[in-house]
Coordinates of C-alpha atoms and ligand atoms in Angstrom, one line a residue:
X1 CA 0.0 0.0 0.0
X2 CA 1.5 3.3 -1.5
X3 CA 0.4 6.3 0.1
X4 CA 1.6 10.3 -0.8
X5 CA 2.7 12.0 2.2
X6 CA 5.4 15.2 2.7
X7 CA 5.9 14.2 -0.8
X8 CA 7.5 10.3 -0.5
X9 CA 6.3 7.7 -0.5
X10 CA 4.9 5.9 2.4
X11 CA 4.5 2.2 2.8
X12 CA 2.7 2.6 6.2
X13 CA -0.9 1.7 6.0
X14 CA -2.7 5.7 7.0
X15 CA -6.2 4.3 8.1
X16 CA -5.0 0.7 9.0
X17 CA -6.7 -2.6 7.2
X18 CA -9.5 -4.7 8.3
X19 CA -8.7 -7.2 10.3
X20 CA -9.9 -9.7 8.0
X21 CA -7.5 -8.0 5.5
X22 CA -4.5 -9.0 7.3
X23 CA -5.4 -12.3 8.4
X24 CA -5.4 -13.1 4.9
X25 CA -2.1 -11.8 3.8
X26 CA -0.7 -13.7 7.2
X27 CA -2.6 -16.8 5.8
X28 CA -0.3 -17.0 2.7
X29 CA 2.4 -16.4 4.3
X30 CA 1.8 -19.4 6.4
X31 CA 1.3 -21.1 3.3
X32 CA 4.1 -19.8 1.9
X33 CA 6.3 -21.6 5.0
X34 CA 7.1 -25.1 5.3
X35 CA 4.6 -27.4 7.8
X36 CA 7.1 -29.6 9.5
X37 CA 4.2 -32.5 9.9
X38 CA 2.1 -31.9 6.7
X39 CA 1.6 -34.0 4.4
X40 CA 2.7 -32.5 1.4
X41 CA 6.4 -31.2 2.9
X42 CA 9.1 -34.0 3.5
X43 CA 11.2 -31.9 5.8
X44 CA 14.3 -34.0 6.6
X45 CA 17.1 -31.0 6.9
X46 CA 17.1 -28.7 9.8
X47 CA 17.3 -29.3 13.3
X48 CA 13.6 -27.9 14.1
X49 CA 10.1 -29.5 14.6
X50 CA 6.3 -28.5 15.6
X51 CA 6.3 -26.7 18.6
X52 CA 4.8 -29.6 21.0
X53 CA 1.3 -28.6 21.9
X54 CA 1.8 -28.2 26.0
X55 CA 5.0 -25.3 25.2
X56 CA 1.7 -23.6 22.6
X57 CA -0.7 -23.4 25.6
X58 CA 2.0 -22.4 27.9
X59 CA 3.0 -19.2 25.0
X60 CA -1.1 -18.7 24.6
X61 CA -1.5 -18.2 28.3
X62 CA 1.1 -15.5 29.1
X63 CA 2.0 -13.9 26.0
X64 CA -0.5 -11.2 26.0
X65 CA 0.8 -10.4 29.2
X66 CA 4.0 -9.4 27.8
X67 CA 5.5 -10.4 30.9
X68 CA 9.6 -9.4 30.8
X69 CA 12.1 -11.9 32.4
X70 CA 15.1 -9.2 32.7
X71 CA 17.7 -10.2 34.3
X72 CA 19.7 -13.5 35.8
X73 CA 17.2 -15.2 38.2
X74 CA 20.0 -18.1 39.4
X75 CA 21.5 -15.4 41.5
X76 CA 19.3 -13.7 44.1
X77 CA 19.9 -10.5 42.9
X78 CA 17.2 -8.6 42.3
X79 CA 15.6 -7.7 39.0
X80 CA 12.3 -5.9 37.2
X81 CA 9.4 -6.1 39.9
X82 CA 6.2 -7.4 38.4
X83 CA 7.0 -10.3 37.0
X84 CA 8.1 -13.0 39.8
X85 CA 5.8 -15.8 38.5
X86 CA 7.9 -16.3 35.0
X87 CA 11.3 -15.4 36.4
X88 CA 10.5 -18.3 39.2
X89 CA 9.3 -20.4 36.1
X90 CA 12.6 -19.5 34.7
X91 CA 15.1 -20.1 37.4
X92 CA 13.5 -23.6 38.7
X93 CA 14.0 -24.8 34.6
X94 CA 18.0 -23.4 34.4
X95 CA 18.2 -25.2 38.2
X96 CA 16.9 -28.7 36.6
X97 CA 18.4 -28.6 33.1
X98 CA 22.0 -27.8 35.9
X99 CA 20.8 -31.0 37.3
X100 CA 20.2 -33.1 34.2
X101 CA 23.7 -31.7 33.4
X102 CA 25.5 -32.8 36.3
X103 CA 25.8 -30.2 38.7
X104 CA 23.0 -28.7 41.2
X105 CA 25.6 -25.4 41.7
X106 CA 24.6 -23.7 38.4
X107 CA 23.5 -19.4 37.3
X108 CA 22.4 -19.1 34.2
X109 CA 19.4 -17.9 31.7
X110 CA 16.8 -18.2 28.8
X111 CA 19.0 -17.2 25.9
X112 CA 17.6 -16.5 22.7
X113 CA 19.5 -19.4 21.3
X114 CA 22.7 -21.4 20.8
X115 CA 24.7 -18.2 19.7
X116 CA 23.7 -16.0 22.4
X117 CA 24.9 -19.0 24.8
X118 CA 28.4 -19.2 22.9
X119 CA 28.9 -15.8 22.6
X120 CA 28.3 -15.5 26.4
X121 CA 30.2 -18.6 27.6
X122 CA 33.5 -16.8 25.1
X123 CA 32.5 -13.9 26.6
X124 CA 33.1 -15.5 30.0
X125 CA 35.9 -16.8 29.5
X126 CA 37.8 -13.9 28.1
X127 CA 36.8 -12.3 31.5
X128 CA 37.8 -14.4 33.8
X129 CA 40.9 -15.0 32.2
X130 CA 41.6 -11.5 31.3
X131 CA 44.7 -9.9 33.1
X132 CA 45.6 -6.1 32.4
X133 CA 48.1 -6.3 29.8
X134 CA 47.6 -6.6 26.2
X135 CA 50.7 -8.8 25.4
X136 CA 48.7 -11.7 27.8
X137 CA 45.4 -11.0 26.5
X138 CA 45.4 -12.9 23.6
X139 CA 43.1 -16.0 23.3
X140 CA 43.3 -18.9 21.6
X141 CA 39.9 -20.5 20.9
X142 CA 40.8 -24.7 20.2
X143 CA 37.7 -26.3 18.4
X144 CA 36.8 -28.5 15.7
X145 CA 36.3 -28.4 12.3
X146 CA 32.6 -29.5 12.8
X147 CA 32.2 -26.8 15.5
X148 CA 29.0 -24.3 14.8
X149 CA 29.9 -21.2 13.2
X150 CA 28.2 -19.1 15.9
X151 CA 32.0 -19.8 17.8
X152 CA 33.6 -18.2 14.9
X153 CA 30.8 -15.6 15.2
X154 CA 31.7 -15.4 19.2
X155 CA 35.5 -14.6 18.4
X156 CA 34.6 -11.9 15.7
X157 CA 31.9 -9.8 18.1
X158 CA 34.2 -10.1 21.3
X159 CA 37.4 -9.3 19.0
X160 CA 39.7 -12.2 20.2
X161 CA 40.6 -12.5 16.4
X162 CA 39.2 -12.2 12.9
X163 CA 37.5 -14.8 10.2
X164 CA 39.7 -15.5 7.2
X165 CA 39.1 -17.9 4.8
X166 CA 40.8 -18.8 1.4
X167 CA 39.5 -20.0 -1.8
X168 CA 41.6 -23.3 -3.2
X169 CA 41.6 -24.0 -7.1
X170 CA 41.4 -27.3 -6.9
X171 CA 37.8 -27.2 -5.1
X172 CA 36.2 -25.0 -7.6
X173 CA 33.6 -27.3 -9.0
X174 CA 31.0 -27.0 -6.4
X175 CA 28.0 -25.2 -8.2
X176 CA 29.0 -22.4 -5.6
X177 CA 32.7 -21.2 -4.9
X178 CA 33.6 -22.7 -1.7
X179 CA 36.5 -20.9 0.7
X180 CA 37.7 -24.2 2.8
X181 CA 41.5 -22.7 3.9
X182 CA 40.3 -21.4 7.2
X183 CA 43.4 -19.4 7.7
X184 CA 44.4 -19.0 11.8
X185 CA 46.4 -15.7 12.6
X186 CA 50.3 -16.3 13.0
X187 CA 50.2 -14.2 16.3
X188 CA 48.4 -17.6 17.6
X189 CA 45.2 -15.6 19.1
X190 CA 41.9 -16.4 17.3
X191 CA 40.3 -19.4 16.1
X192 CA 42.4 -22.9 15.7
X193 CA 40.4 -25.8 14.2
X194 CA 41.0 -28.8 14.6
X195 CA 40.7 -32.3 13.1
X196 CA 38.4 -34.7 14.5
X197 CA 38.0 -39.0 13.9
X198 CA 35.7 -40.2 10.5
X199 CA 32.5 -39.8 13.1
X200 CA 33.4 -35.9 13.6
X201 CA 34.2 -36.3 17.1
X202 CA 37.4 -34.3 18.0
X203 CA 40.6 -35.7 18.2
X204 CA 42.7 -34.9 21.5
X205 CA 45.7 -35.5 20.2
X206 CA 45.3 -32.5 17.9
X207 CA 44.0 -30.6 20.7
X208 CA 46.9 -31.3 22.8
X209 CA 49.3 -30.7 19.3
X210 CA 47.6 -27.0 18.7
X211 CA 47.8 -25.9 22.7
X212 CA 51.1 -26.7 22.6
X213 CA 52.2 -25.2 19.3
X214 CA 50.2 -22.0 20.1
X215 CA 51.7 -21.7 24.0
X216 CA 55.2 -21.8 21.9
X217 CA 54.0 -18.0 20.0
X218 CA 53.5 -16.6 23.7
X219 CA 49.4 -17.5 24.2
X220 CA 48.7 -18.2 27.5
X221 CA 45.0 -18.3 27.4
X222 CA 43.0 -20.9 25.8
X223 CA 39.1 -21.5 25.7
X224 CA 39.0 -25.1 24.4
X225 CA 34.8 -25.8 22.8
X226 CA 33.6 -29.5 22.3
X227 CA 30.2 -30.0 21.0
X228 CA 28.3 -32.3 22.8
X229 CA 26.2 -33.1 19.4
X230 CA 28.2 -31.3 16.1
X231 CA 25.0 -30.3 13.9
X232 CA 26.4 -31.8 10.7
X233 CA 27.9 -35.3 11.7
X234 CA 25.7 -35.5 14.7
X235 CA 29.2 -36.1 16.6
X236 CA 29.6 -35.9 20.7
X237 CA 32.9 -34.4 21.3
X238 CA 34.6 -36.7 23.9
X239 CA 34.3 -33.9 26.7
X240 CA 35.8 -36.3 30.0
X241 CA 38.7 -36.7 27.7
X242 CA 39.0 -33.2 26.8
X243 CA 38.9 -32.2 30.6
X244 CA 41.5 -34.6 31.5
X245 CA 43.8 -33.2 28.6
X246 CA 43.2 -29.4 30.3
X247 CA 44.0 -30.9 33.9
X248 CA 47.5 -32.3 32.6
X249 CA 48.1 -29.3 30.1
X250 CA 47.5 -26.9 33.5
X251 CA 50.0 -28.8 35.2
X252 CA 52.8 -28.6 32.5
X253 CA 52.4 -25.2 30.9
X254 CA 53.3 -22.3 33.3
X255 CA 51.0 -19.7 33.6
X256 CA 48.9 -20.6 30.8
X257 CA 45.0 -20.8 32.0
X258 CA 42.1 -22.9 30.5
X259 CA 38.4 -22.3 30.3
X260 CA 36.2 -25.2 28.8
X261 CA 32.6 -24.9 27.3
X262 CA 30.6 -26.9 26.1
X263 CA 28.3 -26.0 22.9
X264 CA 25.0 -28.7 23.6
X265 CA 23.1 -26.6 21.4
X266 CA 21.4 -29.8 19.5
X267 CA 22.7 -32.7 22.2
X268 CA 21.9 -31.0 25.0
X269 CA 18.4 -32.9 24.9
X270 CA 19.8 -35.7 23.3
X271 CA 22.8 -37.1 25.2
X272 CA 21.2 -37.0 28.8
X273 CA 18.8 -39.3 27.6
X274 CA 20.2 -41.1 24.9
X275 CA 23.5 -41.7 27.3
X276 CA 23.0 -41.7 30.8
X277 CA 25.9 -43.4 32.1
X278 CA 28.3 -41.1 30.3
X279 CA 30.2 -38.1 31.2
X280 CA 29.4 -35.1 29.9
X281 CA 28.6 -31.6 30.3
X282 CA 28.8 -30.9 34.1
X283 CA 29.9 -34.1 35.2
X284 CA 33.1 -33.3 34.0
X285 CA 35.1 -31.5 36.7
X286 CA 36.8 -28.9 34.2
X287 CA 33.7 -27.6 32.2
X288 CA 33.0 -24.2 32.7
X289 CA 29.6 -23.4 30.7
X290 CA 26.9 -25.0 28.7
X291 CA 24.7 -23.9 26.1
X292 CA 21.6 -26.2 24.8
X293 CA 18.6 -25.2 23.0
X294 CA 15.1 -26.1 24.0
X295 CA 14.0 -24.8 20.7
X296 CA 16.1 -27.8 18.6
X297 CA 15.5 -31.4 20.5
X298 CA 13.4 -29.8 23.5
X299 CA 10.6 -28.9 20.9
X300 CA 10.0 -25.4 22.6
X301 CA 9.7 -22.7 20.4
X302 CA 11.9 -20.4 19.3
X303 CA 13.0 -18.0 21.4
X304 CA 14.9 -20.3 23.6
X305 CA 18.1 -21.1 24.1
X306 CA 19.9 -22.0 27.4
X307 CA 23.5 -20.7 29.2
X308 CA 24.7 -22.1 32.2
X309 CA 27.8 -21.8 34.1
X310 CA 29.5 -23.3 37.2
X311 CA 28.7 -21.2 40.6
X312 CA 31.4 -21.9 42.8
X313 CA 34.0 -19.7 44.8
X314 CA 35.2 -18.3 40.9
X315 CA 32.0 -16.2 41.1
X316 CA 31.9 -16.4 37.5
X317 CA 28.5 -14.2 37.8
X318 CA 30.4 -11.1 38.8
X319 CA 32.1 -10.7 35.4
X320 CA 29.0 -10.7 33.7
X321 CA 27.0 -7.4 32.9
X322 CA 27.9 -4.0 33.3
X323 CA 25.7 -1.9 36.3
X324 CA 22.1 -1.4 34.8
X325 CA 20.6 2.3 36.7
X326 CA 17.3 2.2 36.7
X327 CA 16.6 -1.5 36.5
X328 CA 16.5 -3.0 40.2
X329 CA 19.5 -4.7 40.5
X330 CA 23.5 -4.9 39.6
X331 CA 24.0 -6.1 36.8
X332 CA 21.6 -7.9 34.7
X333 CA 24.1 -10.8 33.3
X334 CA 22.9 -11.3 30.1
X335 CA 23.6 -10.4 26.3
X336 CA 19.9 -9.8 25.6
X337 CA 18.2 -7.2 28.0
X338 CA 14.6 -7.7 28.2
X339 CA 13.5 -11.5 27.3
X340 CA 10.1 -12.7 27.3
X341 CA 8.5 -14.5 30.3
X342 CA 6.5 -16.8 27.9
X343 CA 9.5 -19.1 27.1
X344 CA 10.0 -19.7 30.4
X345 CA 7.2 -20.3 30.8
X346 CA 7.1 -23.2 27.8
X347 CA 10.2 -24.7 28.5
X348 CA 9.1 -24.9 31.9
X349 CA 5.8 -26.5 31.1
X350 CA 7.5 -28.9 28.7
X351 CA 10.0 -30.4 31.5
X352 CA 7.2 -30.5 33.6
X353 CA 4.9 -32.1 31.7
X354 CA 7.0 -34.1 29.9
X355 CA 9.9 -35.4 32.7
X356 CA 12.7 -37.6 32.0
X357 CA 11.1 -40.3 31.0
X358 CA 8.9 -38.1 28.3
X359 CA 12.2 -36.8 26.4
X360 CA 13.7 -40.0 26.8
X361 CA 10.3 -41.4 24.7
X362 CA 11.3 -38.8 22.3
X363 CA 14.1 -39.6 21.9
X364 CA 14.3 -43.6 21.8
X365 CA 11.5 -43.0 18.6
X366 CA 14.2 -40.4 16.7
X367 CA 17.0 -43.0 17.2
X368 CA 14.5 -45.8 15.7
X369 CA 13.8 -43.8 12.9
X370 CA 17.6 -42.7 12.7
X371 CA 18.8 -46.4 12.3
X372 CA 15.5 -47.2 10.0
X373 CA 17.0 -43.9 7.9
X374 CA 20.6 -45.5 7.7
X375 CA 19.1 -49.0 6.9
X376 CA 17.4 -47.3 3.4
X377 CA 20.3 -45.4 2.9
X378 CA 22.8 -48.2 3.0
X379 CA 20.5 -49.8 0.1
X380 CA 22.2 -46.7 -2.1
X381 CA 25.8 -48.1 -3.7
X382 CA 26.5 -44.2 -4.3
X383 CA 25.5 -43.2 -0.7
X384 CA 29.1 -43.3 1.7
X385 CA 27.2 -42.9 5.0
X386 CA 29.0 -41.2 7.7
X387 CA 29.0 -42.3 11.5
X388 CA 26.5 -41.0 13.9
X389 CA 26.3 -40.6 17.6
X390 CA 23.0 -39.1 17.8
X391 CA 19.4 -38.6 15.4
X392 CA 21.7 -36.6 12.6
X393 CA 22.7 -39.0 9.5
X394 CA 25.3 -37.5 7.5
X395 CA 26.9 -39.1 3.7
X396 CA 28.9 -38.0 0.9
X397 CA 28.4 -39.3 -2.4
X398 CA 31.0 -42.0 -3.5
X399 CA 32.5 -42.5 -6.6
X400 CA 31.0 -40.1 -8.7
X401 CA 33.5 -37.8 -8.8
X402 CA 32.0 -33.8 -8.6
X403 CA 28.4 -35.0 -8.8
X404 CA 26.2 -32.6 -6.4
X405 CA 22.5 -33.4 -5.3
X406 CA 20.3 -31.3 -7.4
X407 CA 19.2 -28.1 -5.8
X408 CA 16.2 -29.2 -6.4
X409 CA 16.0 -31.7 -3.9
X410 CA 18.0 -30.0 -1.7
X411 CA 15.4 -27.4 -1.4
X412 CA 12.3 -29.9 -1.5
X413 CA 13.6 -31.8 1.4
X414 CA 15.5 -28.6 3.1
X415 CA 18.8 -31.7 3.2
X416 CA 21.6 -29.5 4.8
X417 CA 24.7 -29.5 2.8
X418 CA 28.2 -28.1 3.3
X419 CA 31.9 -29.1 2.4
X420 CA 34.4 -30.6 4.8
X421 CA 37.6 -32.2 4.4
X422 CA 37.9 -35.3 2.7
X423 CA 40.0 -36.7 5.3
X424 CA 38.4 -35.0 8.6
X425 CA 41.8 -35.2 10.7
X426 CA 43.4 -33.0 8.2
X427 CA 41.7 -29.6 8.3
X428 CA 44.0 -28.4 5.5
X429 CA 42.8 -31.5 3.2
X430 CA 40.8 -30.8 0.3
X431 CA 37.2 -30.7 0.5
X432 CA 33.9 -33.1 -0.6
X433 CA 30.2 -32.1 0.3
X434 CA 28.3 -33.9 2.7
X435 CA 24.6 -34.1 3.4
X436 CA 23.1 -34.5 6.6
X437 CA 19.0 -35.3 7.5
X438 CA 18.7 -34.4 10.9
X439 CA 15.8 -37.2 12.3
X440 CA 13.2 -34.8 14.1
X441 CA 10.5 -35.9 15.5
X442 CA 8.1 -35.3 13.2
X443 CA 10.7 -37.9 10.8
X444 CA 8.8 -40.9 10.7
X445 CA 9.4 -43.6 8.1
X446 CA 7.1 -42.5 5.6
X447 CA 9.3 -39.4 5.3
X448 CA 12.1 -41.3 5.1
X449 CA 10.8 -43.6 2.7
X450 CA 9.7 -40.6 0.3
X451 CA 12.9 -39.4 1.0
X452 CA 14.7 -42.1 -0.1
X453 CA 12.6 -42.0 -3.6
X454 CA 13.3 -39.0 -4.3
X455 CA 17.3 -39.2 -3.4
X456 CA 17.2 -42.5 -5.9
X457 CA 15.5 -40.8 -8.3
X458 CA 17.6 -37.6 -8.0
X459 CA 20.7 -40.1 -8.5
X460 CA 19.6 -41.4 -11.6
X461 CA 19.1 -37.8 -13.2
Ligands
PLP25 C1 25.7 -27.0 17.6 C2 25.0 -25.6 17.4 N1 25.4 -24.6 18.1 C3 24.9 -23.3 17.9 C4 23.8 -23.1 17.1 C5 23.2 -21.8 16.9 O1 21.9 -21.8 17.5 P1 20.8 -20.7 17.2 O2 20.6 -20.7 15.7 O3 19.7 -21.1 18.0 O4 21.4 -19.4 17.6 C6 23.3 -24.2 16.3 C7 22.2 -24.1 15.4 O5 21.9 -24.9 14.6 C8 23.9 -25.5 16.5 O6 23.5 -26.6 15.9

C-alpha cells in the first residue's frame, strides 16, 4: 500500500486494514512456510520441529501479558518487579536442566539461542581470564572443524581474532565457490580448528598438538569448545577426555589458564537421555559453561536457548553485565536485555509435563527412525554414510566424482549440505560435500521412505 505524504512515498498503511484483510495476507504467508508434519512437505534438513502442543498453551497463556524476564534469576539479585511468576518459572528450569547436566551449583538464563549462549560462555571466558596487559590477553579458541559457526561468530563480536578464509583451485567445481583454507592468525590468538575422527568427534591428540604449538607463539590463554552433538555429523565431542587433557596441560604449561565450554546446542536434549551413564557436560570436573537449545531437541519454540555456568568460589556471575541504573538490581548478566517470560514459561511446562522419562520417549523414537533412515540409505551403492552418535545422519556421495544433489531436492527436502575435508583429521585436506538429515520428530518412516525416492530418483538424473 503506496500512500503520498510530505511528498515520499509511504509504505505505512494511514487508516490501517480490516482485520480480515490481514489475516489473509498472514494466511499465505503461512502457506508460503514449510509445515514440519504436513503431508505435502518432506522436511528431513534442519534441526527444528512442531512446537509440541503443551509449550503452545503455555505461550497462549502468558504472551498477552508481555510479561519481561530481565535479568539473571539463578543469583538472588534482584531484577524488574512485576514479573516474579515467570522469572520463578525460569530459574527452577536453568536449576533442573543444571541437574540433568551434572551439577545442582549452576547461574544461568533463557538465551535466545545457541549463539547467544556461545557468545556468552567466550565472553566469560575472556573475563575471567583477562589480566591487564595486552601482550597476555590474547586468546586462543581450540575447536573442531565441525564446531557451529556461531563460535567463529563469538571470536569476531568479542574481537579475540578475525575470520579469514581462502578460496583453493582445486575445489572449484562445487555449483558455488567454496572458501575451505580457514586461515588461523600467525600471532596464535583467534580461532584454531581442529581435526576430528571419520564420526566428527574431536581428536585430543590435535588438541593437545595446537595448545602446545600455540603456548610456543606466547598464548597463555585458551578457551577449548567440544560439542556435545556437532550439527552436521551428529558427533559428541569426547568432553571427559578433553577435561583430563586441560587438567595435565595446566599442570605442564606455566602460567597458561584454561576455560572449557561446552556447545549442547542440539545434544543438550539428546545425550542425557540417549547416554546416561556417560560423562558429559557438568559431570566433568573442568567444564566451565553450557549452552543447549530447548528450541532444537526440546521442541520449545523459538526463542529459547539456554546458558549455564558453574557457581562456585570463581564467582563467575560477577564478570557478567555492566551496572544497569534504573533497572532493580547490579547487573543484569545477560547479552539480551529484556526477554520474554512466555518461554520460560514453555520450557518450563515442557520439563514439567513431559519429565525424563517423556524426552527419553522422544528420543528412543528419533533413534529408531535414525537407524531405519541408515538401513534405506545403506541400500544406495553411491550413498558413503557417515558415523553418527545421535538422530543426525550424514553421507557424501562415492565414486562419482563432482556429482552434487540437485538443488532441487535440496530445497524440497530442506537436506543440509556443506563441504568438509575429505580426510576430517586433516583440516587443511581438500574438500567433498556432505549431506546431513537431521531425524526430528516429526521424521517418521514415511518421510524417510519418500525421502529415499526421491534421493534414488535424483541419482539417476
Ligand atoms: C551446535 C549448534 N550450536 C549453535 C547453534 C546456533 O543456534 P541458534 O541458531 O539457536 O542461535 C546451532 C544451530 O543450529 C547449533 O546446531
Amino acid at each position: 500500500m503506496k500512500k503520498v505524504r510530505n511528498e515520499r512515498e509511504f509504505f505505512w498503511p494511514l487508516k490501517g486494514q480490516s482485520e480480515k484483510e490481514v489475516f489473509k495476507d498472514l494466511r499465505k504467508a503461512l502457506e508460503e512456510n514449510i509445515d514440519y508434519c504436513g503431508e505435502k512437505d518432506c522436511i528431513i534438513g534442519f534441526p527444528g520441529t512442531r512446537v509440541d502442543p503443551v509449550a503452545v498453551k503455555a505461550v497462549k497463556m502468558f504472551i498477552g501479558f508481555h510479561p519481561n524476564n530481565i535479568c539473571t534469576h539463578t543469583d538472588n539479585q534482584e531484577s524488574e518487579r512485576g514479573f516474579q511468576g515467570t522469572q520463578r518459572l525460569e530459574k527452577d528450569f536453568i536449576f533442573s536442566l543444571g541437574n540433568l547436566l551434572g551439577s545442582n551449583r549452576v547461574d544461568g538464563y533463557i538465551t535466545p539461542g545457541g549463539t547467544e549462549s556461545n557468545i556468552m560462555g567466550l565472553l566469560l571466558a575472556r573475563e575471567t581470564m583477562a589480566s591487564s596487559s595486552p601482550e597476555i590477553d590474547k586468546y586462543s579458541v581450540v575447536t573442531s572443524v565441525f564446531t557451529h559457526y556461531s563460535i567463529r561468530k563469538a571470536v569476531w563480536v568479542l574481537r579475540m581474532g578475525r575470520d579469514c578464509w581462502k578460496k583453493c583451485d582445486k575445489c572449484s567445481f562445487f555449483r558455488t565457490p567454496v572458501k575451505h583454507f580457514y586461515e588461523e592468525s600467525s600471532r596464535g590468538e583467534g580461532v584454531a580448528l581442529v581435526g576430528t575422527d571419520d564420526a566428527g568427534r574431536v581428536l585430543i591428540s590435535k588438541i593437545e598438538e595446537k595448545v602446545r604449538e600455540k603456548y610456543l607463539k606466547g598464548v597463555t590463554r585458551f578457551i577449548i569448545v567440544v560439542s556435545e552433538g556437532n550439527i552436521m555429523t551428529g558427533a559428541i565431542d569426547d568432553s571427559e577426555a578433553v577435561g583430563g587433557l586441560i587438567k595435565k596441560l595446566k599442570q605442564e604449561l606455566e602460567n597458561a589458564k584454561f576455560y572449557l565450554h561446552v556447545d549442547a546446542a542440539f545434544g543438550g536434549f539428546v545425550v542425557p537421555f540417549l547416554y546416561p551413564d556417560r560423562k558429559f557436560s557438568f559431570f566433568v570436573p573442568e567444564v566451565d559453561s553450557v549452552g543447549l537449545d530447548p528450541h532444537k531437541m526440546g521442541m520449545a519454540p523459538y526463542p529459547a536457548g539456554a546458558f549455564l555456568y558453574r557457581k562456585d568460589s570463581r564467582n563467575f556471575r560477577k564478570y557478567l553485565g555492566v551496572q544497569m541504573g534504573y533497572v532493580p538490581g547490579e547487573t543484569d548478566g545477560t547479552l539480551c536485555g529484556s526477554r520474554s517470560g512466555a518461554s520460560a514459561a514453555a520450557c518450563y511446562a515442557l520439563m514439567k509435563v513431559k519429565g525424563y522419562e517423556g524426552y527419553k520417549k522422544v528420543i528412543n523414537s528419533c533413534m529408531r527412525n535414525t537407524h531405519y533412515l541408515r538401513g534405506r540409505l545403506g541400500e544406495i551403492d553411491e550413498v558413503e554414510l557417515i558415523h553418527s552418535d545421535m538422530n543426525i545422519v550424514a553421507f557424501r556421495l562415492r565414486g562419482l566424482g563432482q556429482k552434487e544433489l540437485s538443488e532441487e531436492l535440496i530445497d524440497r527436502v530442506k537436506l543440509v549440505s556443506h563441504t568438509f575435508p575429505k580426510d576430517f583429521s586433516n583440516p587443511r585436506d581438500h574438500v567433498e560435500r556432505l549431506y546431513k538429515a537431521t531425524v526430528m520428530p516429526h521424521v517418521t518412516p514415511k518421510k524417510i521412505d519418500k525421502f529415499v525416492r526421491l534421493l534414488k530418483q535424483d541419482l539417476r538424473t
